[in-house]
């Protein structure tokens, strides 16, 4: 069983990320879980709460490539995925890959760019390949997009439509650190400190092996049933306009599996599902009327979770 | 000064005390076979000796089953050929189990079982004791129980690898256990009596009877010193009146123990008729068919050394678990043997009879026999009664004779009847009764002296009459108009009498508890069950016409059947309740068809968490609830973590859990449940 040698680098990876992001253990666990389950992450919060730090820590934890794309309103698809340029021999076009060709891509302030650029990124996210001028180029494996957006700035932004939000497996909110962690942060840092330089502990092929490992985590029929009931309950909730998609349910299962693996278990418990449910489903549930916003969706999900009986 | 025993030593010390106490109870208060008691005592000594010598007991472990089998055979033999007494036979079996548990303990579980067994023995013995002894033993028993349970608690903690917290038992848990034991014991006795309805509990205890009851009621009446009796506040009987003719006051009723027809040399004694068994069906004795009963009394007679059975008025039926009941045809009722434990029986009686035609003037000469040497009394009687008028009128004149010039005294009474009638004119009830009876006889009216108790103290708390030794009284019955009429020449003592009993409210409540114990534990009978059922049916009838049962009016068969049905219905209802509960639970938990039903220990743990508000929504998992519970009880967190690992693997894991791991999970679940509740 190759699971044995993998647990050690995984736990050191997790410990390293946690030293960078103080007091955010749960968010770190969820982000890593999504990462090893192969799901992209959307970080949503005010600036300066560590979104970029988390993304950089995740990427530098694996010995892969990391790129950062700053989304602006004039960003074009070519700027992301790359383009064909005339080769040095002046006879043929060669493909010049854009910043998307990396193991970890940080799409900063994704809602600032036009839908055109957004859709280019999102296609790559779900297909794991890009098509430029009838040529298809596979993206490296592992491939993870960590997008950030600032929900409080509405002016001049293009909010992601429902279908595109669905491509993200996880939406995390990195709220302010707790008091002790923040004190420690203030004490130990100045404006020039970079806290994301952690040693790489996972190689890309190990990440691939981990993904296979996640797939092997047992999901009991009762837990599958529980996931299905949660997803179904979001669709019939009276305050919901659009409920969780089947893709959301699949994402919930995979994230739960990854969480279980992270805890060193070979089976998913209802507790794993409940841990993952809000981050995985929150951005996929759209409340009715003006109540749009993550608070309302989160309240709905918490209600669903307290009402849907968990298997015992 | 306090020597602290190591927990383990303390445990076995207290269990030993426990068992010795139970053995003592059985030996003192029951008829358990002496050889079995000896054997058990031997096992006790052997156990103590082995503890002292630290002998390993593994080698003996094969003896366990043979010992139990031996006692089982002994119990069966005893029931079939020996005592034929279920209680005694069962106690043999219990002794065997106890011996094995004590000799070959396996763990703290055996300690709990020893406690339970001792409780059974205690209950068996308690039913036969009288109140003071019972209270003492209850106290000792509960102290021993509390000690043992505290020690068991510690040992369990030790076995579980947790630090044991001294000898402190959680007070609430101990109180709960004791309360549950008490209530359970009471219910168990009630069920036991219900299961063997023909064999009233009274009968079983009959054999344990000791003649150490109230002494004081005698077979003869003389003018003796009675101050002692009048200040004796011991209770003789407690009487409930389920039915009483309107106009009658319990405090004015005469509870009659004997009538005396023969007077010789200043001594009244019973007539010469031979007592014969009374005709009976079951436990209903037919003692008189010349009266129409209008009242009913339930009499609980305390243990007494005299076989006399006390009755009211003119009895027609006496229901009670004693056979045979003897009657001499004169109004004296007695048991076959002298000395009886507490008795409970019901008397149907007519308070008085209507006048009848004067055809049958009593032929018995004993009621008229005038003693020799009392001619002056006969002259006095004729003088007072006069020669004219009916017997009624002449008896009235004689009664009136005592109303003037006589005074009631206990301290300075006349020493003989003649002195009382002619000179001193001072005495107490026996003087009055003897004088009145002699005068009636002198006037040609048959009469006899009756003895017993007049009235008593009414207990308003439990609505019954407390008859005490100080209520002892003597009076006269005269044959007037073809029936016996009670005549009492003694002046009423009045409220200011120093011998009148006044009990405070607390005393009345204590006495009430005592009466209930006698009524519902010691003397609980088939008839009372039938009454309870009838009462219930009456209540149902009153509620409306929807329930129309026919034939409930009769007693006996119908009531017995009803009891049977009720007993059958109770477990059925319980099963139904369990079933519905399970249904509801599984519906709530939403266990899909793929998941097997929650095993008992897990389900109990979940219920406990629900009840203690650690799990508030159906959506919360066992893990969350247990984590919350462990948050408030940090000592549980180690167990909780270990349990959750096993539990998750068991319920959601890829394969079935190995049996020993499952066992461990169940054990942890039970321990957590107990930890959460305490």
Short mmCIF file of N, CA and C in Angstrom, two decimals, chain A residues 61-214:
data_model
loop_
_atom_site.label_atom_id
_atom_site.label_comp_id
_atom_site.label_asym_id
_atom_site.label_seq_id
_atom_site.Cartn_x
_atom_site.Cartn_y
_atom_site.Cartn_z
N UNK A 61 4.24 24.78 -1.01
CA UNK A 61 4.33 23.52 -0.28
C UNK A 61 4.56 22.36 -1.21
N UNK A 62 4.09 22.46 -2.44
CA UNK A 62 4.43 21.41 -3.41
C UNK A 62 5.52 21.97 -4.31
N UNK A 63 6.36 21.10 -4.70
CA UNK A 63 7.48 21.59 -5.49
C UNK A 63 7.05 21.73 -6.94
N UNK A 64 6.07 22.56 -7.15
CA UNK A 64 5.58 22.78 -8.51
C UNK A 64 5.72 24.24 -8.86
N UNK A 65 5.07 24.61 -9.94
CA UNK A 65 5.16 26.00 -10.38
C UNK A 65 3.99 26.78 -9.86
N UNK A 66 4.20 28.05 -9.62
CA UNK A 66 3.16 28.92 -9.10
C UNK A 66 3.12 30.17 -9.96
N UNK A 67 1.91 30.57 -10.38
CA UNK A 67 1.76 31.83 -11.12
C UNK A 67 0.65 32.63 -10.49
N UNK A 68 0.79 33.93 -10.66
CA UNK A 68 -0.25 34.78 -10.12
C UNK A 68 -0.76 35.66 -11.25
N UNK A 69 -2.09 35.71 -11.40
CA UNK A 69 -2.69 36.55 -12.41
C UNK A 69 -3.52 37.61 -11.71
N UNK A 70 -3.18 38.85 -11.95
CA UNK A 70 -3.97 39.92 -11.35
C UNK A 70 -5.07 40.27 -12.33
N UNK A 71 -6.31 40.02 -11.96
CA UNK A 71 -7.42 40.27 -12.86
C UNK A 71 -7.78 41.74 -12.83
N UNK A 72 -7.83 42.32 -14.02
CA UNK A 72 -8.28 43.70 -14.14
C UNK A 72 -9.32 43.76 -15.24
N UNK A 73 -9.95 44.89 -15.37
CA UNK A 73 -11.06 44.96 -16.32
C UNK A 73 -10.58 44.85 -17.76
N UNK A 74 -9.31 45.15 -18.02
CA UNK A 74 -8.85 45.08 -19.42
C UNK A 74 -8.08 43.79 -19.69
N UNK A 75 -8.18 42.83 -18.83
CA UNK A 75 -7.47 41.57 -19.04
C UNK A 75 -8.12 40.79 -20.17
N UNK A 76 -7.29 40.24 -21.06
CA UNK A 76 -7.84 39.48 -22.19
C UNK A 76 -7.57 38.00 -21.98
N UNK A 77 -8.35 37.14 -22.66
CA UNK A 77 -8.13 35.69 -22.49
C UNK A 77 -6.71 35.29 -22.84
N UNK A 78 -6.14 35.92 -23.87
CA UNK A 78 -4.78 35.54 -24.25
C UNK A 78 -3.80 35.79 -23.12
N UNK A 79 -4.08 36.82 -22.34
CA UNK A 79 -3.17 37.13 -21.24
C UNK A 79 -3.14 36.00 -20.21
N UNK A 80 -4.18 35.19 -20.25
CA UNK A 80 -4.27 34.12 -19.25
C UNK A 80 -3.75 32.80 -19.83
N UNK A 81 -4.32 32.44 -20.98
CA UNK A 81 -4.01 31.08 -21.47
C UNK A 81 -2.84 31.06 -22.43
N UNK A 82 -2.44 32.19 -22.93
CA UNK A 82 -1.31 32.20 -23.87
C UNK A 82 -1.80 32.31 -25.31
N UNK A 83 -0.87 32.40 -26.23
CA UNK A 83 -1.26 32.56 -27.64
C UNK A 83 -0.20 31.97 -28.56
N UNK A 84 -0.59 31.88 -29.83
CA UNK A 84 0.38 31.43 -30.84
C UNK A 84 1.14 32.62 -31.34
N UNK A 85 2.42 32.49 -31.35
CA UNK A 85 3.23 33.57 -31.93
C UNK A 85 4.11 32.98 -33.04
N UNK A 86 4.55 33.84 -33.86
CA UNK A 86 5.41 33.39 -34.96
C UNK A 86 6.73 32.91 -34.38
N UNK A 87 7.09 31.68 -34.83
CA UNK A 87 8.29 31.10 -34.26
C UNK A 87 9.54 31.80 -34.73
N UNK A 88 10.65 31.42 -34.16
CA UNK A 88 11.92 32.04 -34.50
C UNK A 88 12.31 31.73 -35.94
N UNK A 89 11.82 30.58 -36.45
CA UNK A 89 12.15 30.24 -37.84
C UNK A 89 11.27 30.99 -38.82
N UNK A 90 10.30 31.75 -38.29
CA UNK A 90 9.40 32.57 -39.09
C UNK A 90 8.54 31.74 -40.03
N UNK A 91 8.43 30.44 -39.79
CA UNK A 91 7.60 29.61 -40.67
C UNK A 91 6.36 29.10 -39.96
N UNK A 92 6.49 28.92 -38.76
CA UNK A 92 5.32 28.36 -38.07
C UNK A 92 5.06 29.13 -36.77
N UNK A 93 3.83 28.97 -36.36
CA UNK A 93 3.47 29.57 -35.08
C UNK A 93 3.79 28.60 -33.96
N UNK A 94 4.33 29.13 -32.94
CA UNK A 94 4.52 28.26 -31.77
C UNK A 94 3.64 28.80 -30.64
N UNK A 95 3.31 27.88 -29.76
CA UNK A 95 2.42 28.25 -28.66
C UNK A 95 3.23 28.81 -27.51
N UNK A 96 2.89 30.00 -27.16
CA UNK A 96 3.53 30.60 -25.99
C UNK A 96 2.55 30.51 -24.82
N UNK A 97 2.79 29.59 -23.90
CA UNK A 97 1.79 29.37 -22.84
C UNK A 97 1.68 30.57 -21.92
N UNK A 98 0.47 30.82 -21.52
CA UNK A 98 0.21 31.91 -20.60
C UNK A 98 0.47 31.48 -19.16
N UNK A 99 0.17 32.39 -18.24
CA UNK A 99 0.44 32.07 -16.82
C UNK A 99 -0.41 30.92 -16.28
N UNK A 100 -1.41 30.51 -17.03
CA UNK A 100 -2.28 29.43 -16.56
C UNK A 100 -1.54 28.10 -16.49
N UNK A 101 -0.45 27.99 -17.24
CA UNK A 101 0.26 26.71 -17.28
C UNK A 101 1.19 26.61 -16.07
N UNK A 102 0.57 26.32 -14.96
CA UNK A 102 1.33 26.15 -13.73
C UNK A 102 0.56 25.20 -12.84
N UNK A 103 1.23 24.70 -11.80
CA UNK A 103 0.52 23.78 -10.90
C UNK A 103 -0.48 24.51 -10.04
N UNK A 104 -0.10 25.67 -9.55
CA UNK A 104 -1.03 26.45 -8.74
C UNK A 104 -1.12 27.83 -9.35
N UNK A 105 -2.37 28.25 -9.62
CA UNK A 105 -2.58 29.56 -10.20
C UNK A 105 -3.40 30.39 -9.24
N UNK A 106 -2.90 31.55 -8.91
CA UNK A 106 -3.65 32.45 -8.07
C UNK A 106 -4.32 33.50 -8.93
N UNK A 107 -5.65 33.45 -9.02
CA UNK A 107 -6.40 34.43 -9.81
C UNK A 107 -6.90 35.48 -8.85
N UNK A 108 -6.16 36.57 -8.81
CA UNK A 108 -6.47 37.57 -7.79
C UNK A 108 -7.56 38.50 -8.27
N UNK A 109 -8.51 38.77 -7.40
CA UNK A 109 -9.63 39.68 -7.67
C UNK A 109 -10.30 39.31 -8.98
N UNK A 110 -10.79 38.11 -8.99
CA UNK A 110 -11.32 37.54 -10.23
C UNK A 110 -12.54 38.30 -10.71
N UNK A 111 -13.25 38.94 -9.80
CA UNK A 111 -14.47 39.61 -10.23
C UNK A 111 -14.20 41.01 -10.82
N UNK A 112 -12.94 41.36 -10.93
CA UNK A 112 -12.64 42.67 -11.49
C UNK A 112 -12.54 42.62 -13.01
N UNK A 113 -12.39 41.43 -13.58
CA UNK A 113 -12.19 41.36 -15.02
C UNK A 113 -13.52 41.12 -15.72
N UNK A 114 -13.46 41.29 -17.02
CA UNK A 114 -14.68 41.16 -17.81
C UNK A 114 -15.07 39.69 -17.90
N UNK A 115 -16.33 39.40 -18.17
CA UNK A 115 -16.79 38.02 -18.30
C UNK A 115 -15.98 37.24 -19.33
N UNK A 116 -15.46 37.88 -20.27
CA UNK A 116 -14.73 37.19 -21.32
C UNK A 116 -13.48 36.54 -20.75
N UNK A 117 -12.74 37.31 -20.00
CA UNK A 117 -11.53 36.75 -19.40
C UNK A 117 -11.89 35.69 -18.36
N UNK A 118 -12.95 35.97 -17.59
CA UNK A 118 -13.37 35.00 -16.58
C UNK A 118 -13.69 33.66 -17.20
N UNK A 119 -14.45 33.70 -18.32
CA UNK A 119 -14.88 32.44 -18.91
C UNK A 119 -13.70 31.66 -19.46
N UNK A 120 -12.68 32.35 -19.92
CA UNK A 120 -11.49 31.65 -20.41
C UNK A 120 -10.87 30.85 -19.28
N UNK A 121 -10.78 31.49 -18.12
CA UNK A 121 -10.21 30.80 -16.97
C UNK A 121 -11.08 29.62 -16.56
N UNK A 122 -12.40 29.87 -16.58
CA UNK A 122 -13.29 28.86 -16.03
C UNK A 122 -13.35 27.61 -16.90
N UNK A 123 -13.23 27.82 -18.21
CA UNK A 123 -13.20 26.65 -19.10
C UNK A 123 -12.00 25.78 -18.76
N UNK A 124 -10.86 26.47 -18.59
CA UNK A 124 -9.64 25.72 -18.26
C UNK A 124 -9.80 24.98 -16.95
N UNK A 125 -10.51 25.60 -16.01
CA UNK A 125 -10.67 24.98 -14.71
C UNK A 125 -11.41 23.67 -14.79
N UNK A 126 -12.51 23.61 -15.55
CA UNK A 126 -13.29 22.38 -15.55
C UNK A 126 -12.72 21.35 -16.54
N UNK A 127 -12.16 21.82 -17.68
CA UNK A 127 -11.66 20.86 -18.68
C UNK A 127 -10.24 20.41 -18.40
N UNK A 128 -9.50 21.23 -17.64
CA UNK A 128 -8.07 21.00 -17.39
C UNK A 128 -7.26 20.95 -18.69
N UNK A 129 -7.75 21.71 -19.63
CA UNK A 129 -7.01 21.89 -20.87
C UNK A 129 -7.48 23.20 -21.49
N UNK A 130 -6.66 23.73 -22.40
CA UNK A 130 -7.08 24.96 -23.08
C UNK A 130 -7.02 24.74 -24.58
N UNK A 131 -7.89 25.43 -25.26
CA UNK A 131 -7.92 25.31 -26.71
C UNK A 131 -7.61 26.68 -27.31
N UNK A 132 -6.54 26.73 -28.08
CA UNK A 132 -6.18 27.98 -28.74
C UNK A 132 -6.07 27.69 -30.23
N UNK A 133 -6.88 28.38 -31.00
CA UNK A 133 -6.83 28.22 -32.47
C UNK A 133 -6.86 26.75 -32.86
N UNK A 134 -7.87 26.03 -32.46
CA UNK A 134 -8.07 24.62 -32.84
C UNK A 134 -7.02 23.68 -32.27
N UNK A 135 -6.10 24.18 -31.53
CA UNK A 135 -5.13 23.29 -30.89
C UNK A 135 -5.46 23.18 -29.41
N UNK A 136 -5.36 22.01 -28.92
CA UNK A 136 -5.69 21.78 -27.53
C UNK A 136 -4.42 21.45 -26.76
N UNK A 137 -4.23 22.14 -25.69
CA UNK A 137 -3.04 21.92 -24.87
C UNK A 137 -3.47 21.51 -23.46
N UNK A 138 -2.99 20.36 -22.99
CA UNK A 138 -3.36 19.94 -21.62
C UNK A 138 -2.61 20.79 -20.60
N UNK A 139 -3.28 21.03 -19.51
CA UNK A 139 -2.66 21.78 -18.43
C UNK A 139 -1.86 20.82 -17.55
N UNK A 140 -0.90 21.34 -16.85
CA UNK A 140 -0.10 20.42 -16.01
C UNK A 140 -0.95 19.80 -14.90
N UNK A 141 -0.47 18.72 -14.46
CA UNK A 141 -1.16 17.99 -13.39
C UNK A 141 -0.21 17.90 -12.21
N UNK A 142 -0.54 18.24 -11.00
CA UNK A 142 -1.83 18.78 -10.57
C UNK A 142 -2.02 20.22 -11.00
N UNK A 143 -3.29 20.57 -11.08
CA UNK A 143 -3.62 21.93 -11.48
C UNK A 143 -4.67 22.47 -10.52
N UNK A 144 -4.35 23.56 -9.90
CA UNK A 144 -5.28 24.11 -8.92
C UNK A 144 -5.38 25.61 -9.10
N UNK A 145 -6.60 26.09 -9.17
CA UNK A 145 -6.82 27.53 -9.25
C UNK A 145 -7.32 28.00 -7.89
N UNK A 146 -6.64 29.00 -7.38
CA UNK A 146 -7.14 29.65 -6.18
C UNK A 146 -7.51 31.06 -6.58
N UNK A 147 -8.82 31.32 -6.59
CA UNK A 147 -9.27 32.65 -6.98
C UNK A 147 -9.66 33.42 -5.73
N UNK A 148 -9.44 34.71 -5.78
CA UNK A 148 -9.90 35.52 -4.65
C UNK A 148 -10.84 36.57 -5.18
N UNK A 149 -11.76 36.98 -4.33
CA UNK A 149 -12.58 38.12 -4.69
C UNK A 149 -12.97 38.87 -3.43
N UNK A 150 -13.21 40.13 -3.62
CA UNK A 150 -13.57 40.99 -2.51
C UNK A 150 -15.04 41.29 -2.61
N UNK A 151 -15.83 40.73 -1.76
CA UNK A 151 -17.29 40.86 -1.91
C UNK A 151 -17.80 42.24 -1.57
N UNK A 152 -16.99 43.04 -0.87
CA UNK A 152 -17.51 44.31 -0.39
C UNK A 152 -17.32 45.44 -1.39
N UNK A 153 -16.57 45.20 -2.44
CA UNK A 153 -16.35 46.24 -3.44
C UNK A 153 -17.23 45.93 -4.62
N UNK A 154 -18.26 46.71 -4.82
CA UNK A 154 -19.20 46.39 -5.88
C UNK A 154 -18.97 47.23 -7.14
N UNK A 155 -18.30 48.35 -6.94
CA UNK A 155 -18.18 49.27 -8.07
C UNK A 155 -17.18 48.73 -9.09
N UNK A 156 -17.64 48.65 -10.35
CA UNK A 156 -16.74 48.23 -11.42
C UNK A 156 -16.34 46.78 -11.36
N UNK A 157 -17.21 45.96 -10.83
CA UNK A 157 -16.89 44.53 -10.81
C UNK A 157 -17.92 43.77 -11.62
N UNK A 158 -17.51 42.60 -12.01
CA UNK A 158 -18.42 41.71 -12.74
C UNK A 158 -18.60 40.45 -11.89
N UNK A 159 -19.67 40.39 -11.11
CA UNK A 159 -19.84 39.22 -10.23
C UNK A 159 -19.94 37.96 -11.07
N UNK A 160 -19.38 36.91 -10.52
CA UNK A 160 -19.39 35.64 -11.25
C UNK A 160 -20.81 35.10 -11.35
N UNK A 161 -21.23 34.68 -12.55
CA UNK A 161 -22.56 34.08 -12.67
C UNK A 161 -22.62 32.72 -12.00
N UNK A 162 -23.87 32.24 -11.77
CA UNK A 162 -24.09 31.00 -11.03
C UNK A 162 -23.31 29.83 -11.63
N UNK A 163 -23.38 29.72 -12.96
CA UNK A 163 -22.77 28.56 -13.60
C UNK A 163 -21.26 28.56 -13.38
N UNK A 164 -20.70 29.74 -13.32
CA UNK A 164 -19.25 29.78 -13.16
C UNK A 164 -18.84 29.58 -11.70
N UNK A 165 -19.69 30.08 -10.83
CA UNK A 165 -19.40 29.83 -9.42
C UNK A 165 -19.38 28.34 -9.14
N UNK A 166 -20.23 27.62 -9.86
CA UNK A 166 -20.35 26.18 -9.65
C UNK A 166 -19.05 25.45 -9.93
N UNK A 167 -18.19 26.07 -10.76
CA UNK A 167 -16.92 25.39 -11.07
C UNK A 167 -15.99 25.33 -9.88
N UNK A 168 -16.19 26.25 -8.97
CA UNK A 168 -15.33 26.22 -7.78
C UNK A 168 -15.88 25.18 -6.82
N UNK A 169 -14.97 24.37 -6.33
CA UNK A 169 -15.42 23.33 -5.42
C UNK A 169 -15.71 23.91 -4.05
N UNK A 170 -14.96 24.94 -3.70
CA UNK A 170 -14.98 25.37 -2.31
C UNK A 170 -14.93 26.88 -2.28
N UNK A 171 -15.75 27.47 -1.47
CA UNK A 171 -15.56 28.89 -1.22
C UNK A 171 -15.24 29.06 0.26
N UNK A 172 -14.13 29.70 0.50
CA UNK A 172 -13.69 29.86 1.89
C UNK A 172 -13.72 31.33 2.24
N UNK A 173 -14.04 31.60 3.47
CA UNK A 173 -13.96 32.97 3.94
C UNK A 173 -12.90 32.99 5.04
N UNK A 174 -11.87 33.73 4.77
CA UNK A 174 -10.81 33.84 5.77
C UNK A 174 -11.12 35.08 6.59
N UNK A 175 -11.83 34.94 7.63
CA UNK A 175 -12.15 36.12 8.42
C UNK A 175 -10.91 36.55 9.19
N UNK A 176 -11.07 37.59 10.01
CA UNK A 176 -9.92 38.10 10.74
C UNK A 176 -9.41 37.03 11.69
N UNK A 177 -8.12 37.04 11.95
CA UNK A 177 -7.58 36.05 12.89
C UNK A 177 -8.08 36.33 14.30
N UNK A 178 -8.02 35.33 15.12
CA UNK A 178 -8.45 35.53 16.51
C UNK A 178 -7.41 36.38 17.23
N UNK A 179 -7.71 36.77 18.46
CA UNK A 179 -6.93 37.78 19.15
C UNK A 179 -5.47 37.36 19.32
N UNK A 180 -5.27 36.14 19.82
CA UNK A 180 -3.90 35.70 20.09
C UNK A 180 -3.09 35.62 18.80
N UNK A 181 -3.74 35.06 17.75
CA UNK A 181 -3.02 34.92 16.50
C UNK A 181 -2.67 36.27 15.92
N UNK A 182 -3.61 37.21 16.05
CA UNK A 182 -3.34 38.53 15.50
C UNK A 182 -2.21 39.23 16.26
N UNK A 183 -2.21 39.07 17.59
CA UNK A 183 -1.11 39.64 18.39
C UNK A 183 0.22 39.07 17.92
N UNK A 184 0.23 37.79 17.71
CA UNK A 184 1.48 37.14 17.29
C UNK A 184 1.90 37.67 15.92
N UNK A 185 0.89 37.82 15.06
CA UNK A 185 1.18 38.36 13.73
C UNK A 185 1.82 39.72 13.82
N UNK A 186 1.21 40.60 14.65
CA UNK A 186 1.70 41.96 14.76
C UNK A 186 3.11 41.96 15.32
N UNK A 187 3.33 41.11 16.32
CA UNK A 187 4.61 41.09 16.99
C UNK A 187 5.71 40.64 16.03
N UNK A 188 5.44 39.68 15.19
CA UNK A 188 6.51 39.01 14.46
C UNK A 188 6.74 39.57 13.06
N UNK A 189 5.88 40.44 12.58
CA UNK A 189 5.98 40.83 11.18
C UNK A 189 6.19 42.32 11.02
N UNK A 190 6.81 42.67 9.92
CA UNK A 190 6.76 44.05 9.46
C UNK A 190 6.24 44.04 8.04
N UNK A 191 6.23 45.20 7.42
CA UNK A 191 5.59 45.29 6.11
C UNK A 191 6.36 44.50 5.04
N UNK A 192 7.57 44.19 5.34
CA UNK A 192 8.37 43.53 4.30
C UNK A 192 8.42 42.01 4.49
N UNK A 193 7.90 41.54 5.61
CA UNK A 193 8.01 40.10 5.85
C UNK A 193 7.17 39.34 4.85
N UNK A 194 7.72 38.27 4.36
CA UNK A 194 6.95 37.35 3.53
C UNK A 194 6.76 36.08 4.34
N UNK A 195 5.56 35.78 4.61
CA UNK A 195 5.34 34.63 5.48
C UNK A 195 5.06 33.35 4.72
N UNK A 196 5.17 33.43 3.40
CA UNK A 196 4.72 32.26 2.66
C UNK A 196 5.86 31.39 2.16
N UNK A 197 7.03 31.64 2.64
CA UNK A 197 8.14 30.81 2.16
C UNK A 197 8.27 29.54 2.95
N UNK A 198 7.49 28.55 2.63
CA UNK A 198 7.60 27.30 3.38
C UNK A 198 8.30 26.27 2.53
N UNK A 199 9.00 25.37 3.16
CA UNK A 199 9.71 24.35 2.37
C UNK A 199 8.72 23.42 1.67
N UNK A 200 9.08 23.02 0.48
CA UNK A 200 8.21 22.13 -0.28
C UNK A 200 8.28 20.73 0.32
N UNK A 201 7.13 20.15 0.58
CA UNK A 201 7.14 18.81 1.15
C UNK A 201 6.42 17.80 0.27
N UNK A 202 5.75 18.24 -0.79
CA UNK A 202 5.05 17.30 -1.66
C UNK A 202 5.52 17.51 -3.10
N UNK A 203 5.79 16.40 -3.74
CA UNK A 203 6.12 16.51 -5.16
C UNK A 203 4.85 16.32 -5.97
N UNK A 204 4.80 16.86 -7.18
CA UNK A 204 3.56 16.75 -7.97
C UNK A 204 3.07 15.32 -8.11
N UNK A 205 4.01 14.37 -8.29
CA UNK A 205 3.52 13.00 -8.47
C UNK A 205 2.93 12.46 -7.16
N UNK A 206 3.42 12.98 -6.06
CA UNK A 206 2.83 12.56 -4.78
C UNK A 206 1.42 13.11 -4.66
N UNK A 207 1.20 14.33 -5.18
CA UNK A 207 -0.15 14.89 -5.16
C UNK A 207 -1.08 14.02 -5.99
N UNK A 208 -0.56 13.55 -7.13
CA UNK A 208 -1.40 12.67 -7.96
C UNK A 208 -1.73 11.39 -7.22
N UNK A 209 -0.74 10.85 -6.50
CA UNK A 209 -0.99 9.63 -5.74
C UNK A 209 -2.01 9.89 -4.63
N UNK A 210 -1.88 11.08 -4.05
CA UNK A 210 -2.83 11.41 -2.99
C UNK A 210 -4.24 11.46 -3.53
N UNK A 211 -4.38 11.96 -4.75
CA UNK A 211 -5.72 12.04 -5.34
C UNK A 211 -6.31 10.66 -5.53
N UNK A 212 -5.46 9.72 -5.91
CA UNK A 212 -5.95 8.33 -6.03
C UNK A 212 -6.34 7.79 -4.66
N UNK A 213 -5.53 8.19 -3.70
CA UNK A 213 -5.80 7.75 -2.32
C UNK A 213 -7.16 8.27 -1.84
N UNK A 214 -7.45 9.51 -2.14
CA UNK A 214 -8.72 10.11 -1.75
C UNK A 214 -9.87 9.31 -2.32
#
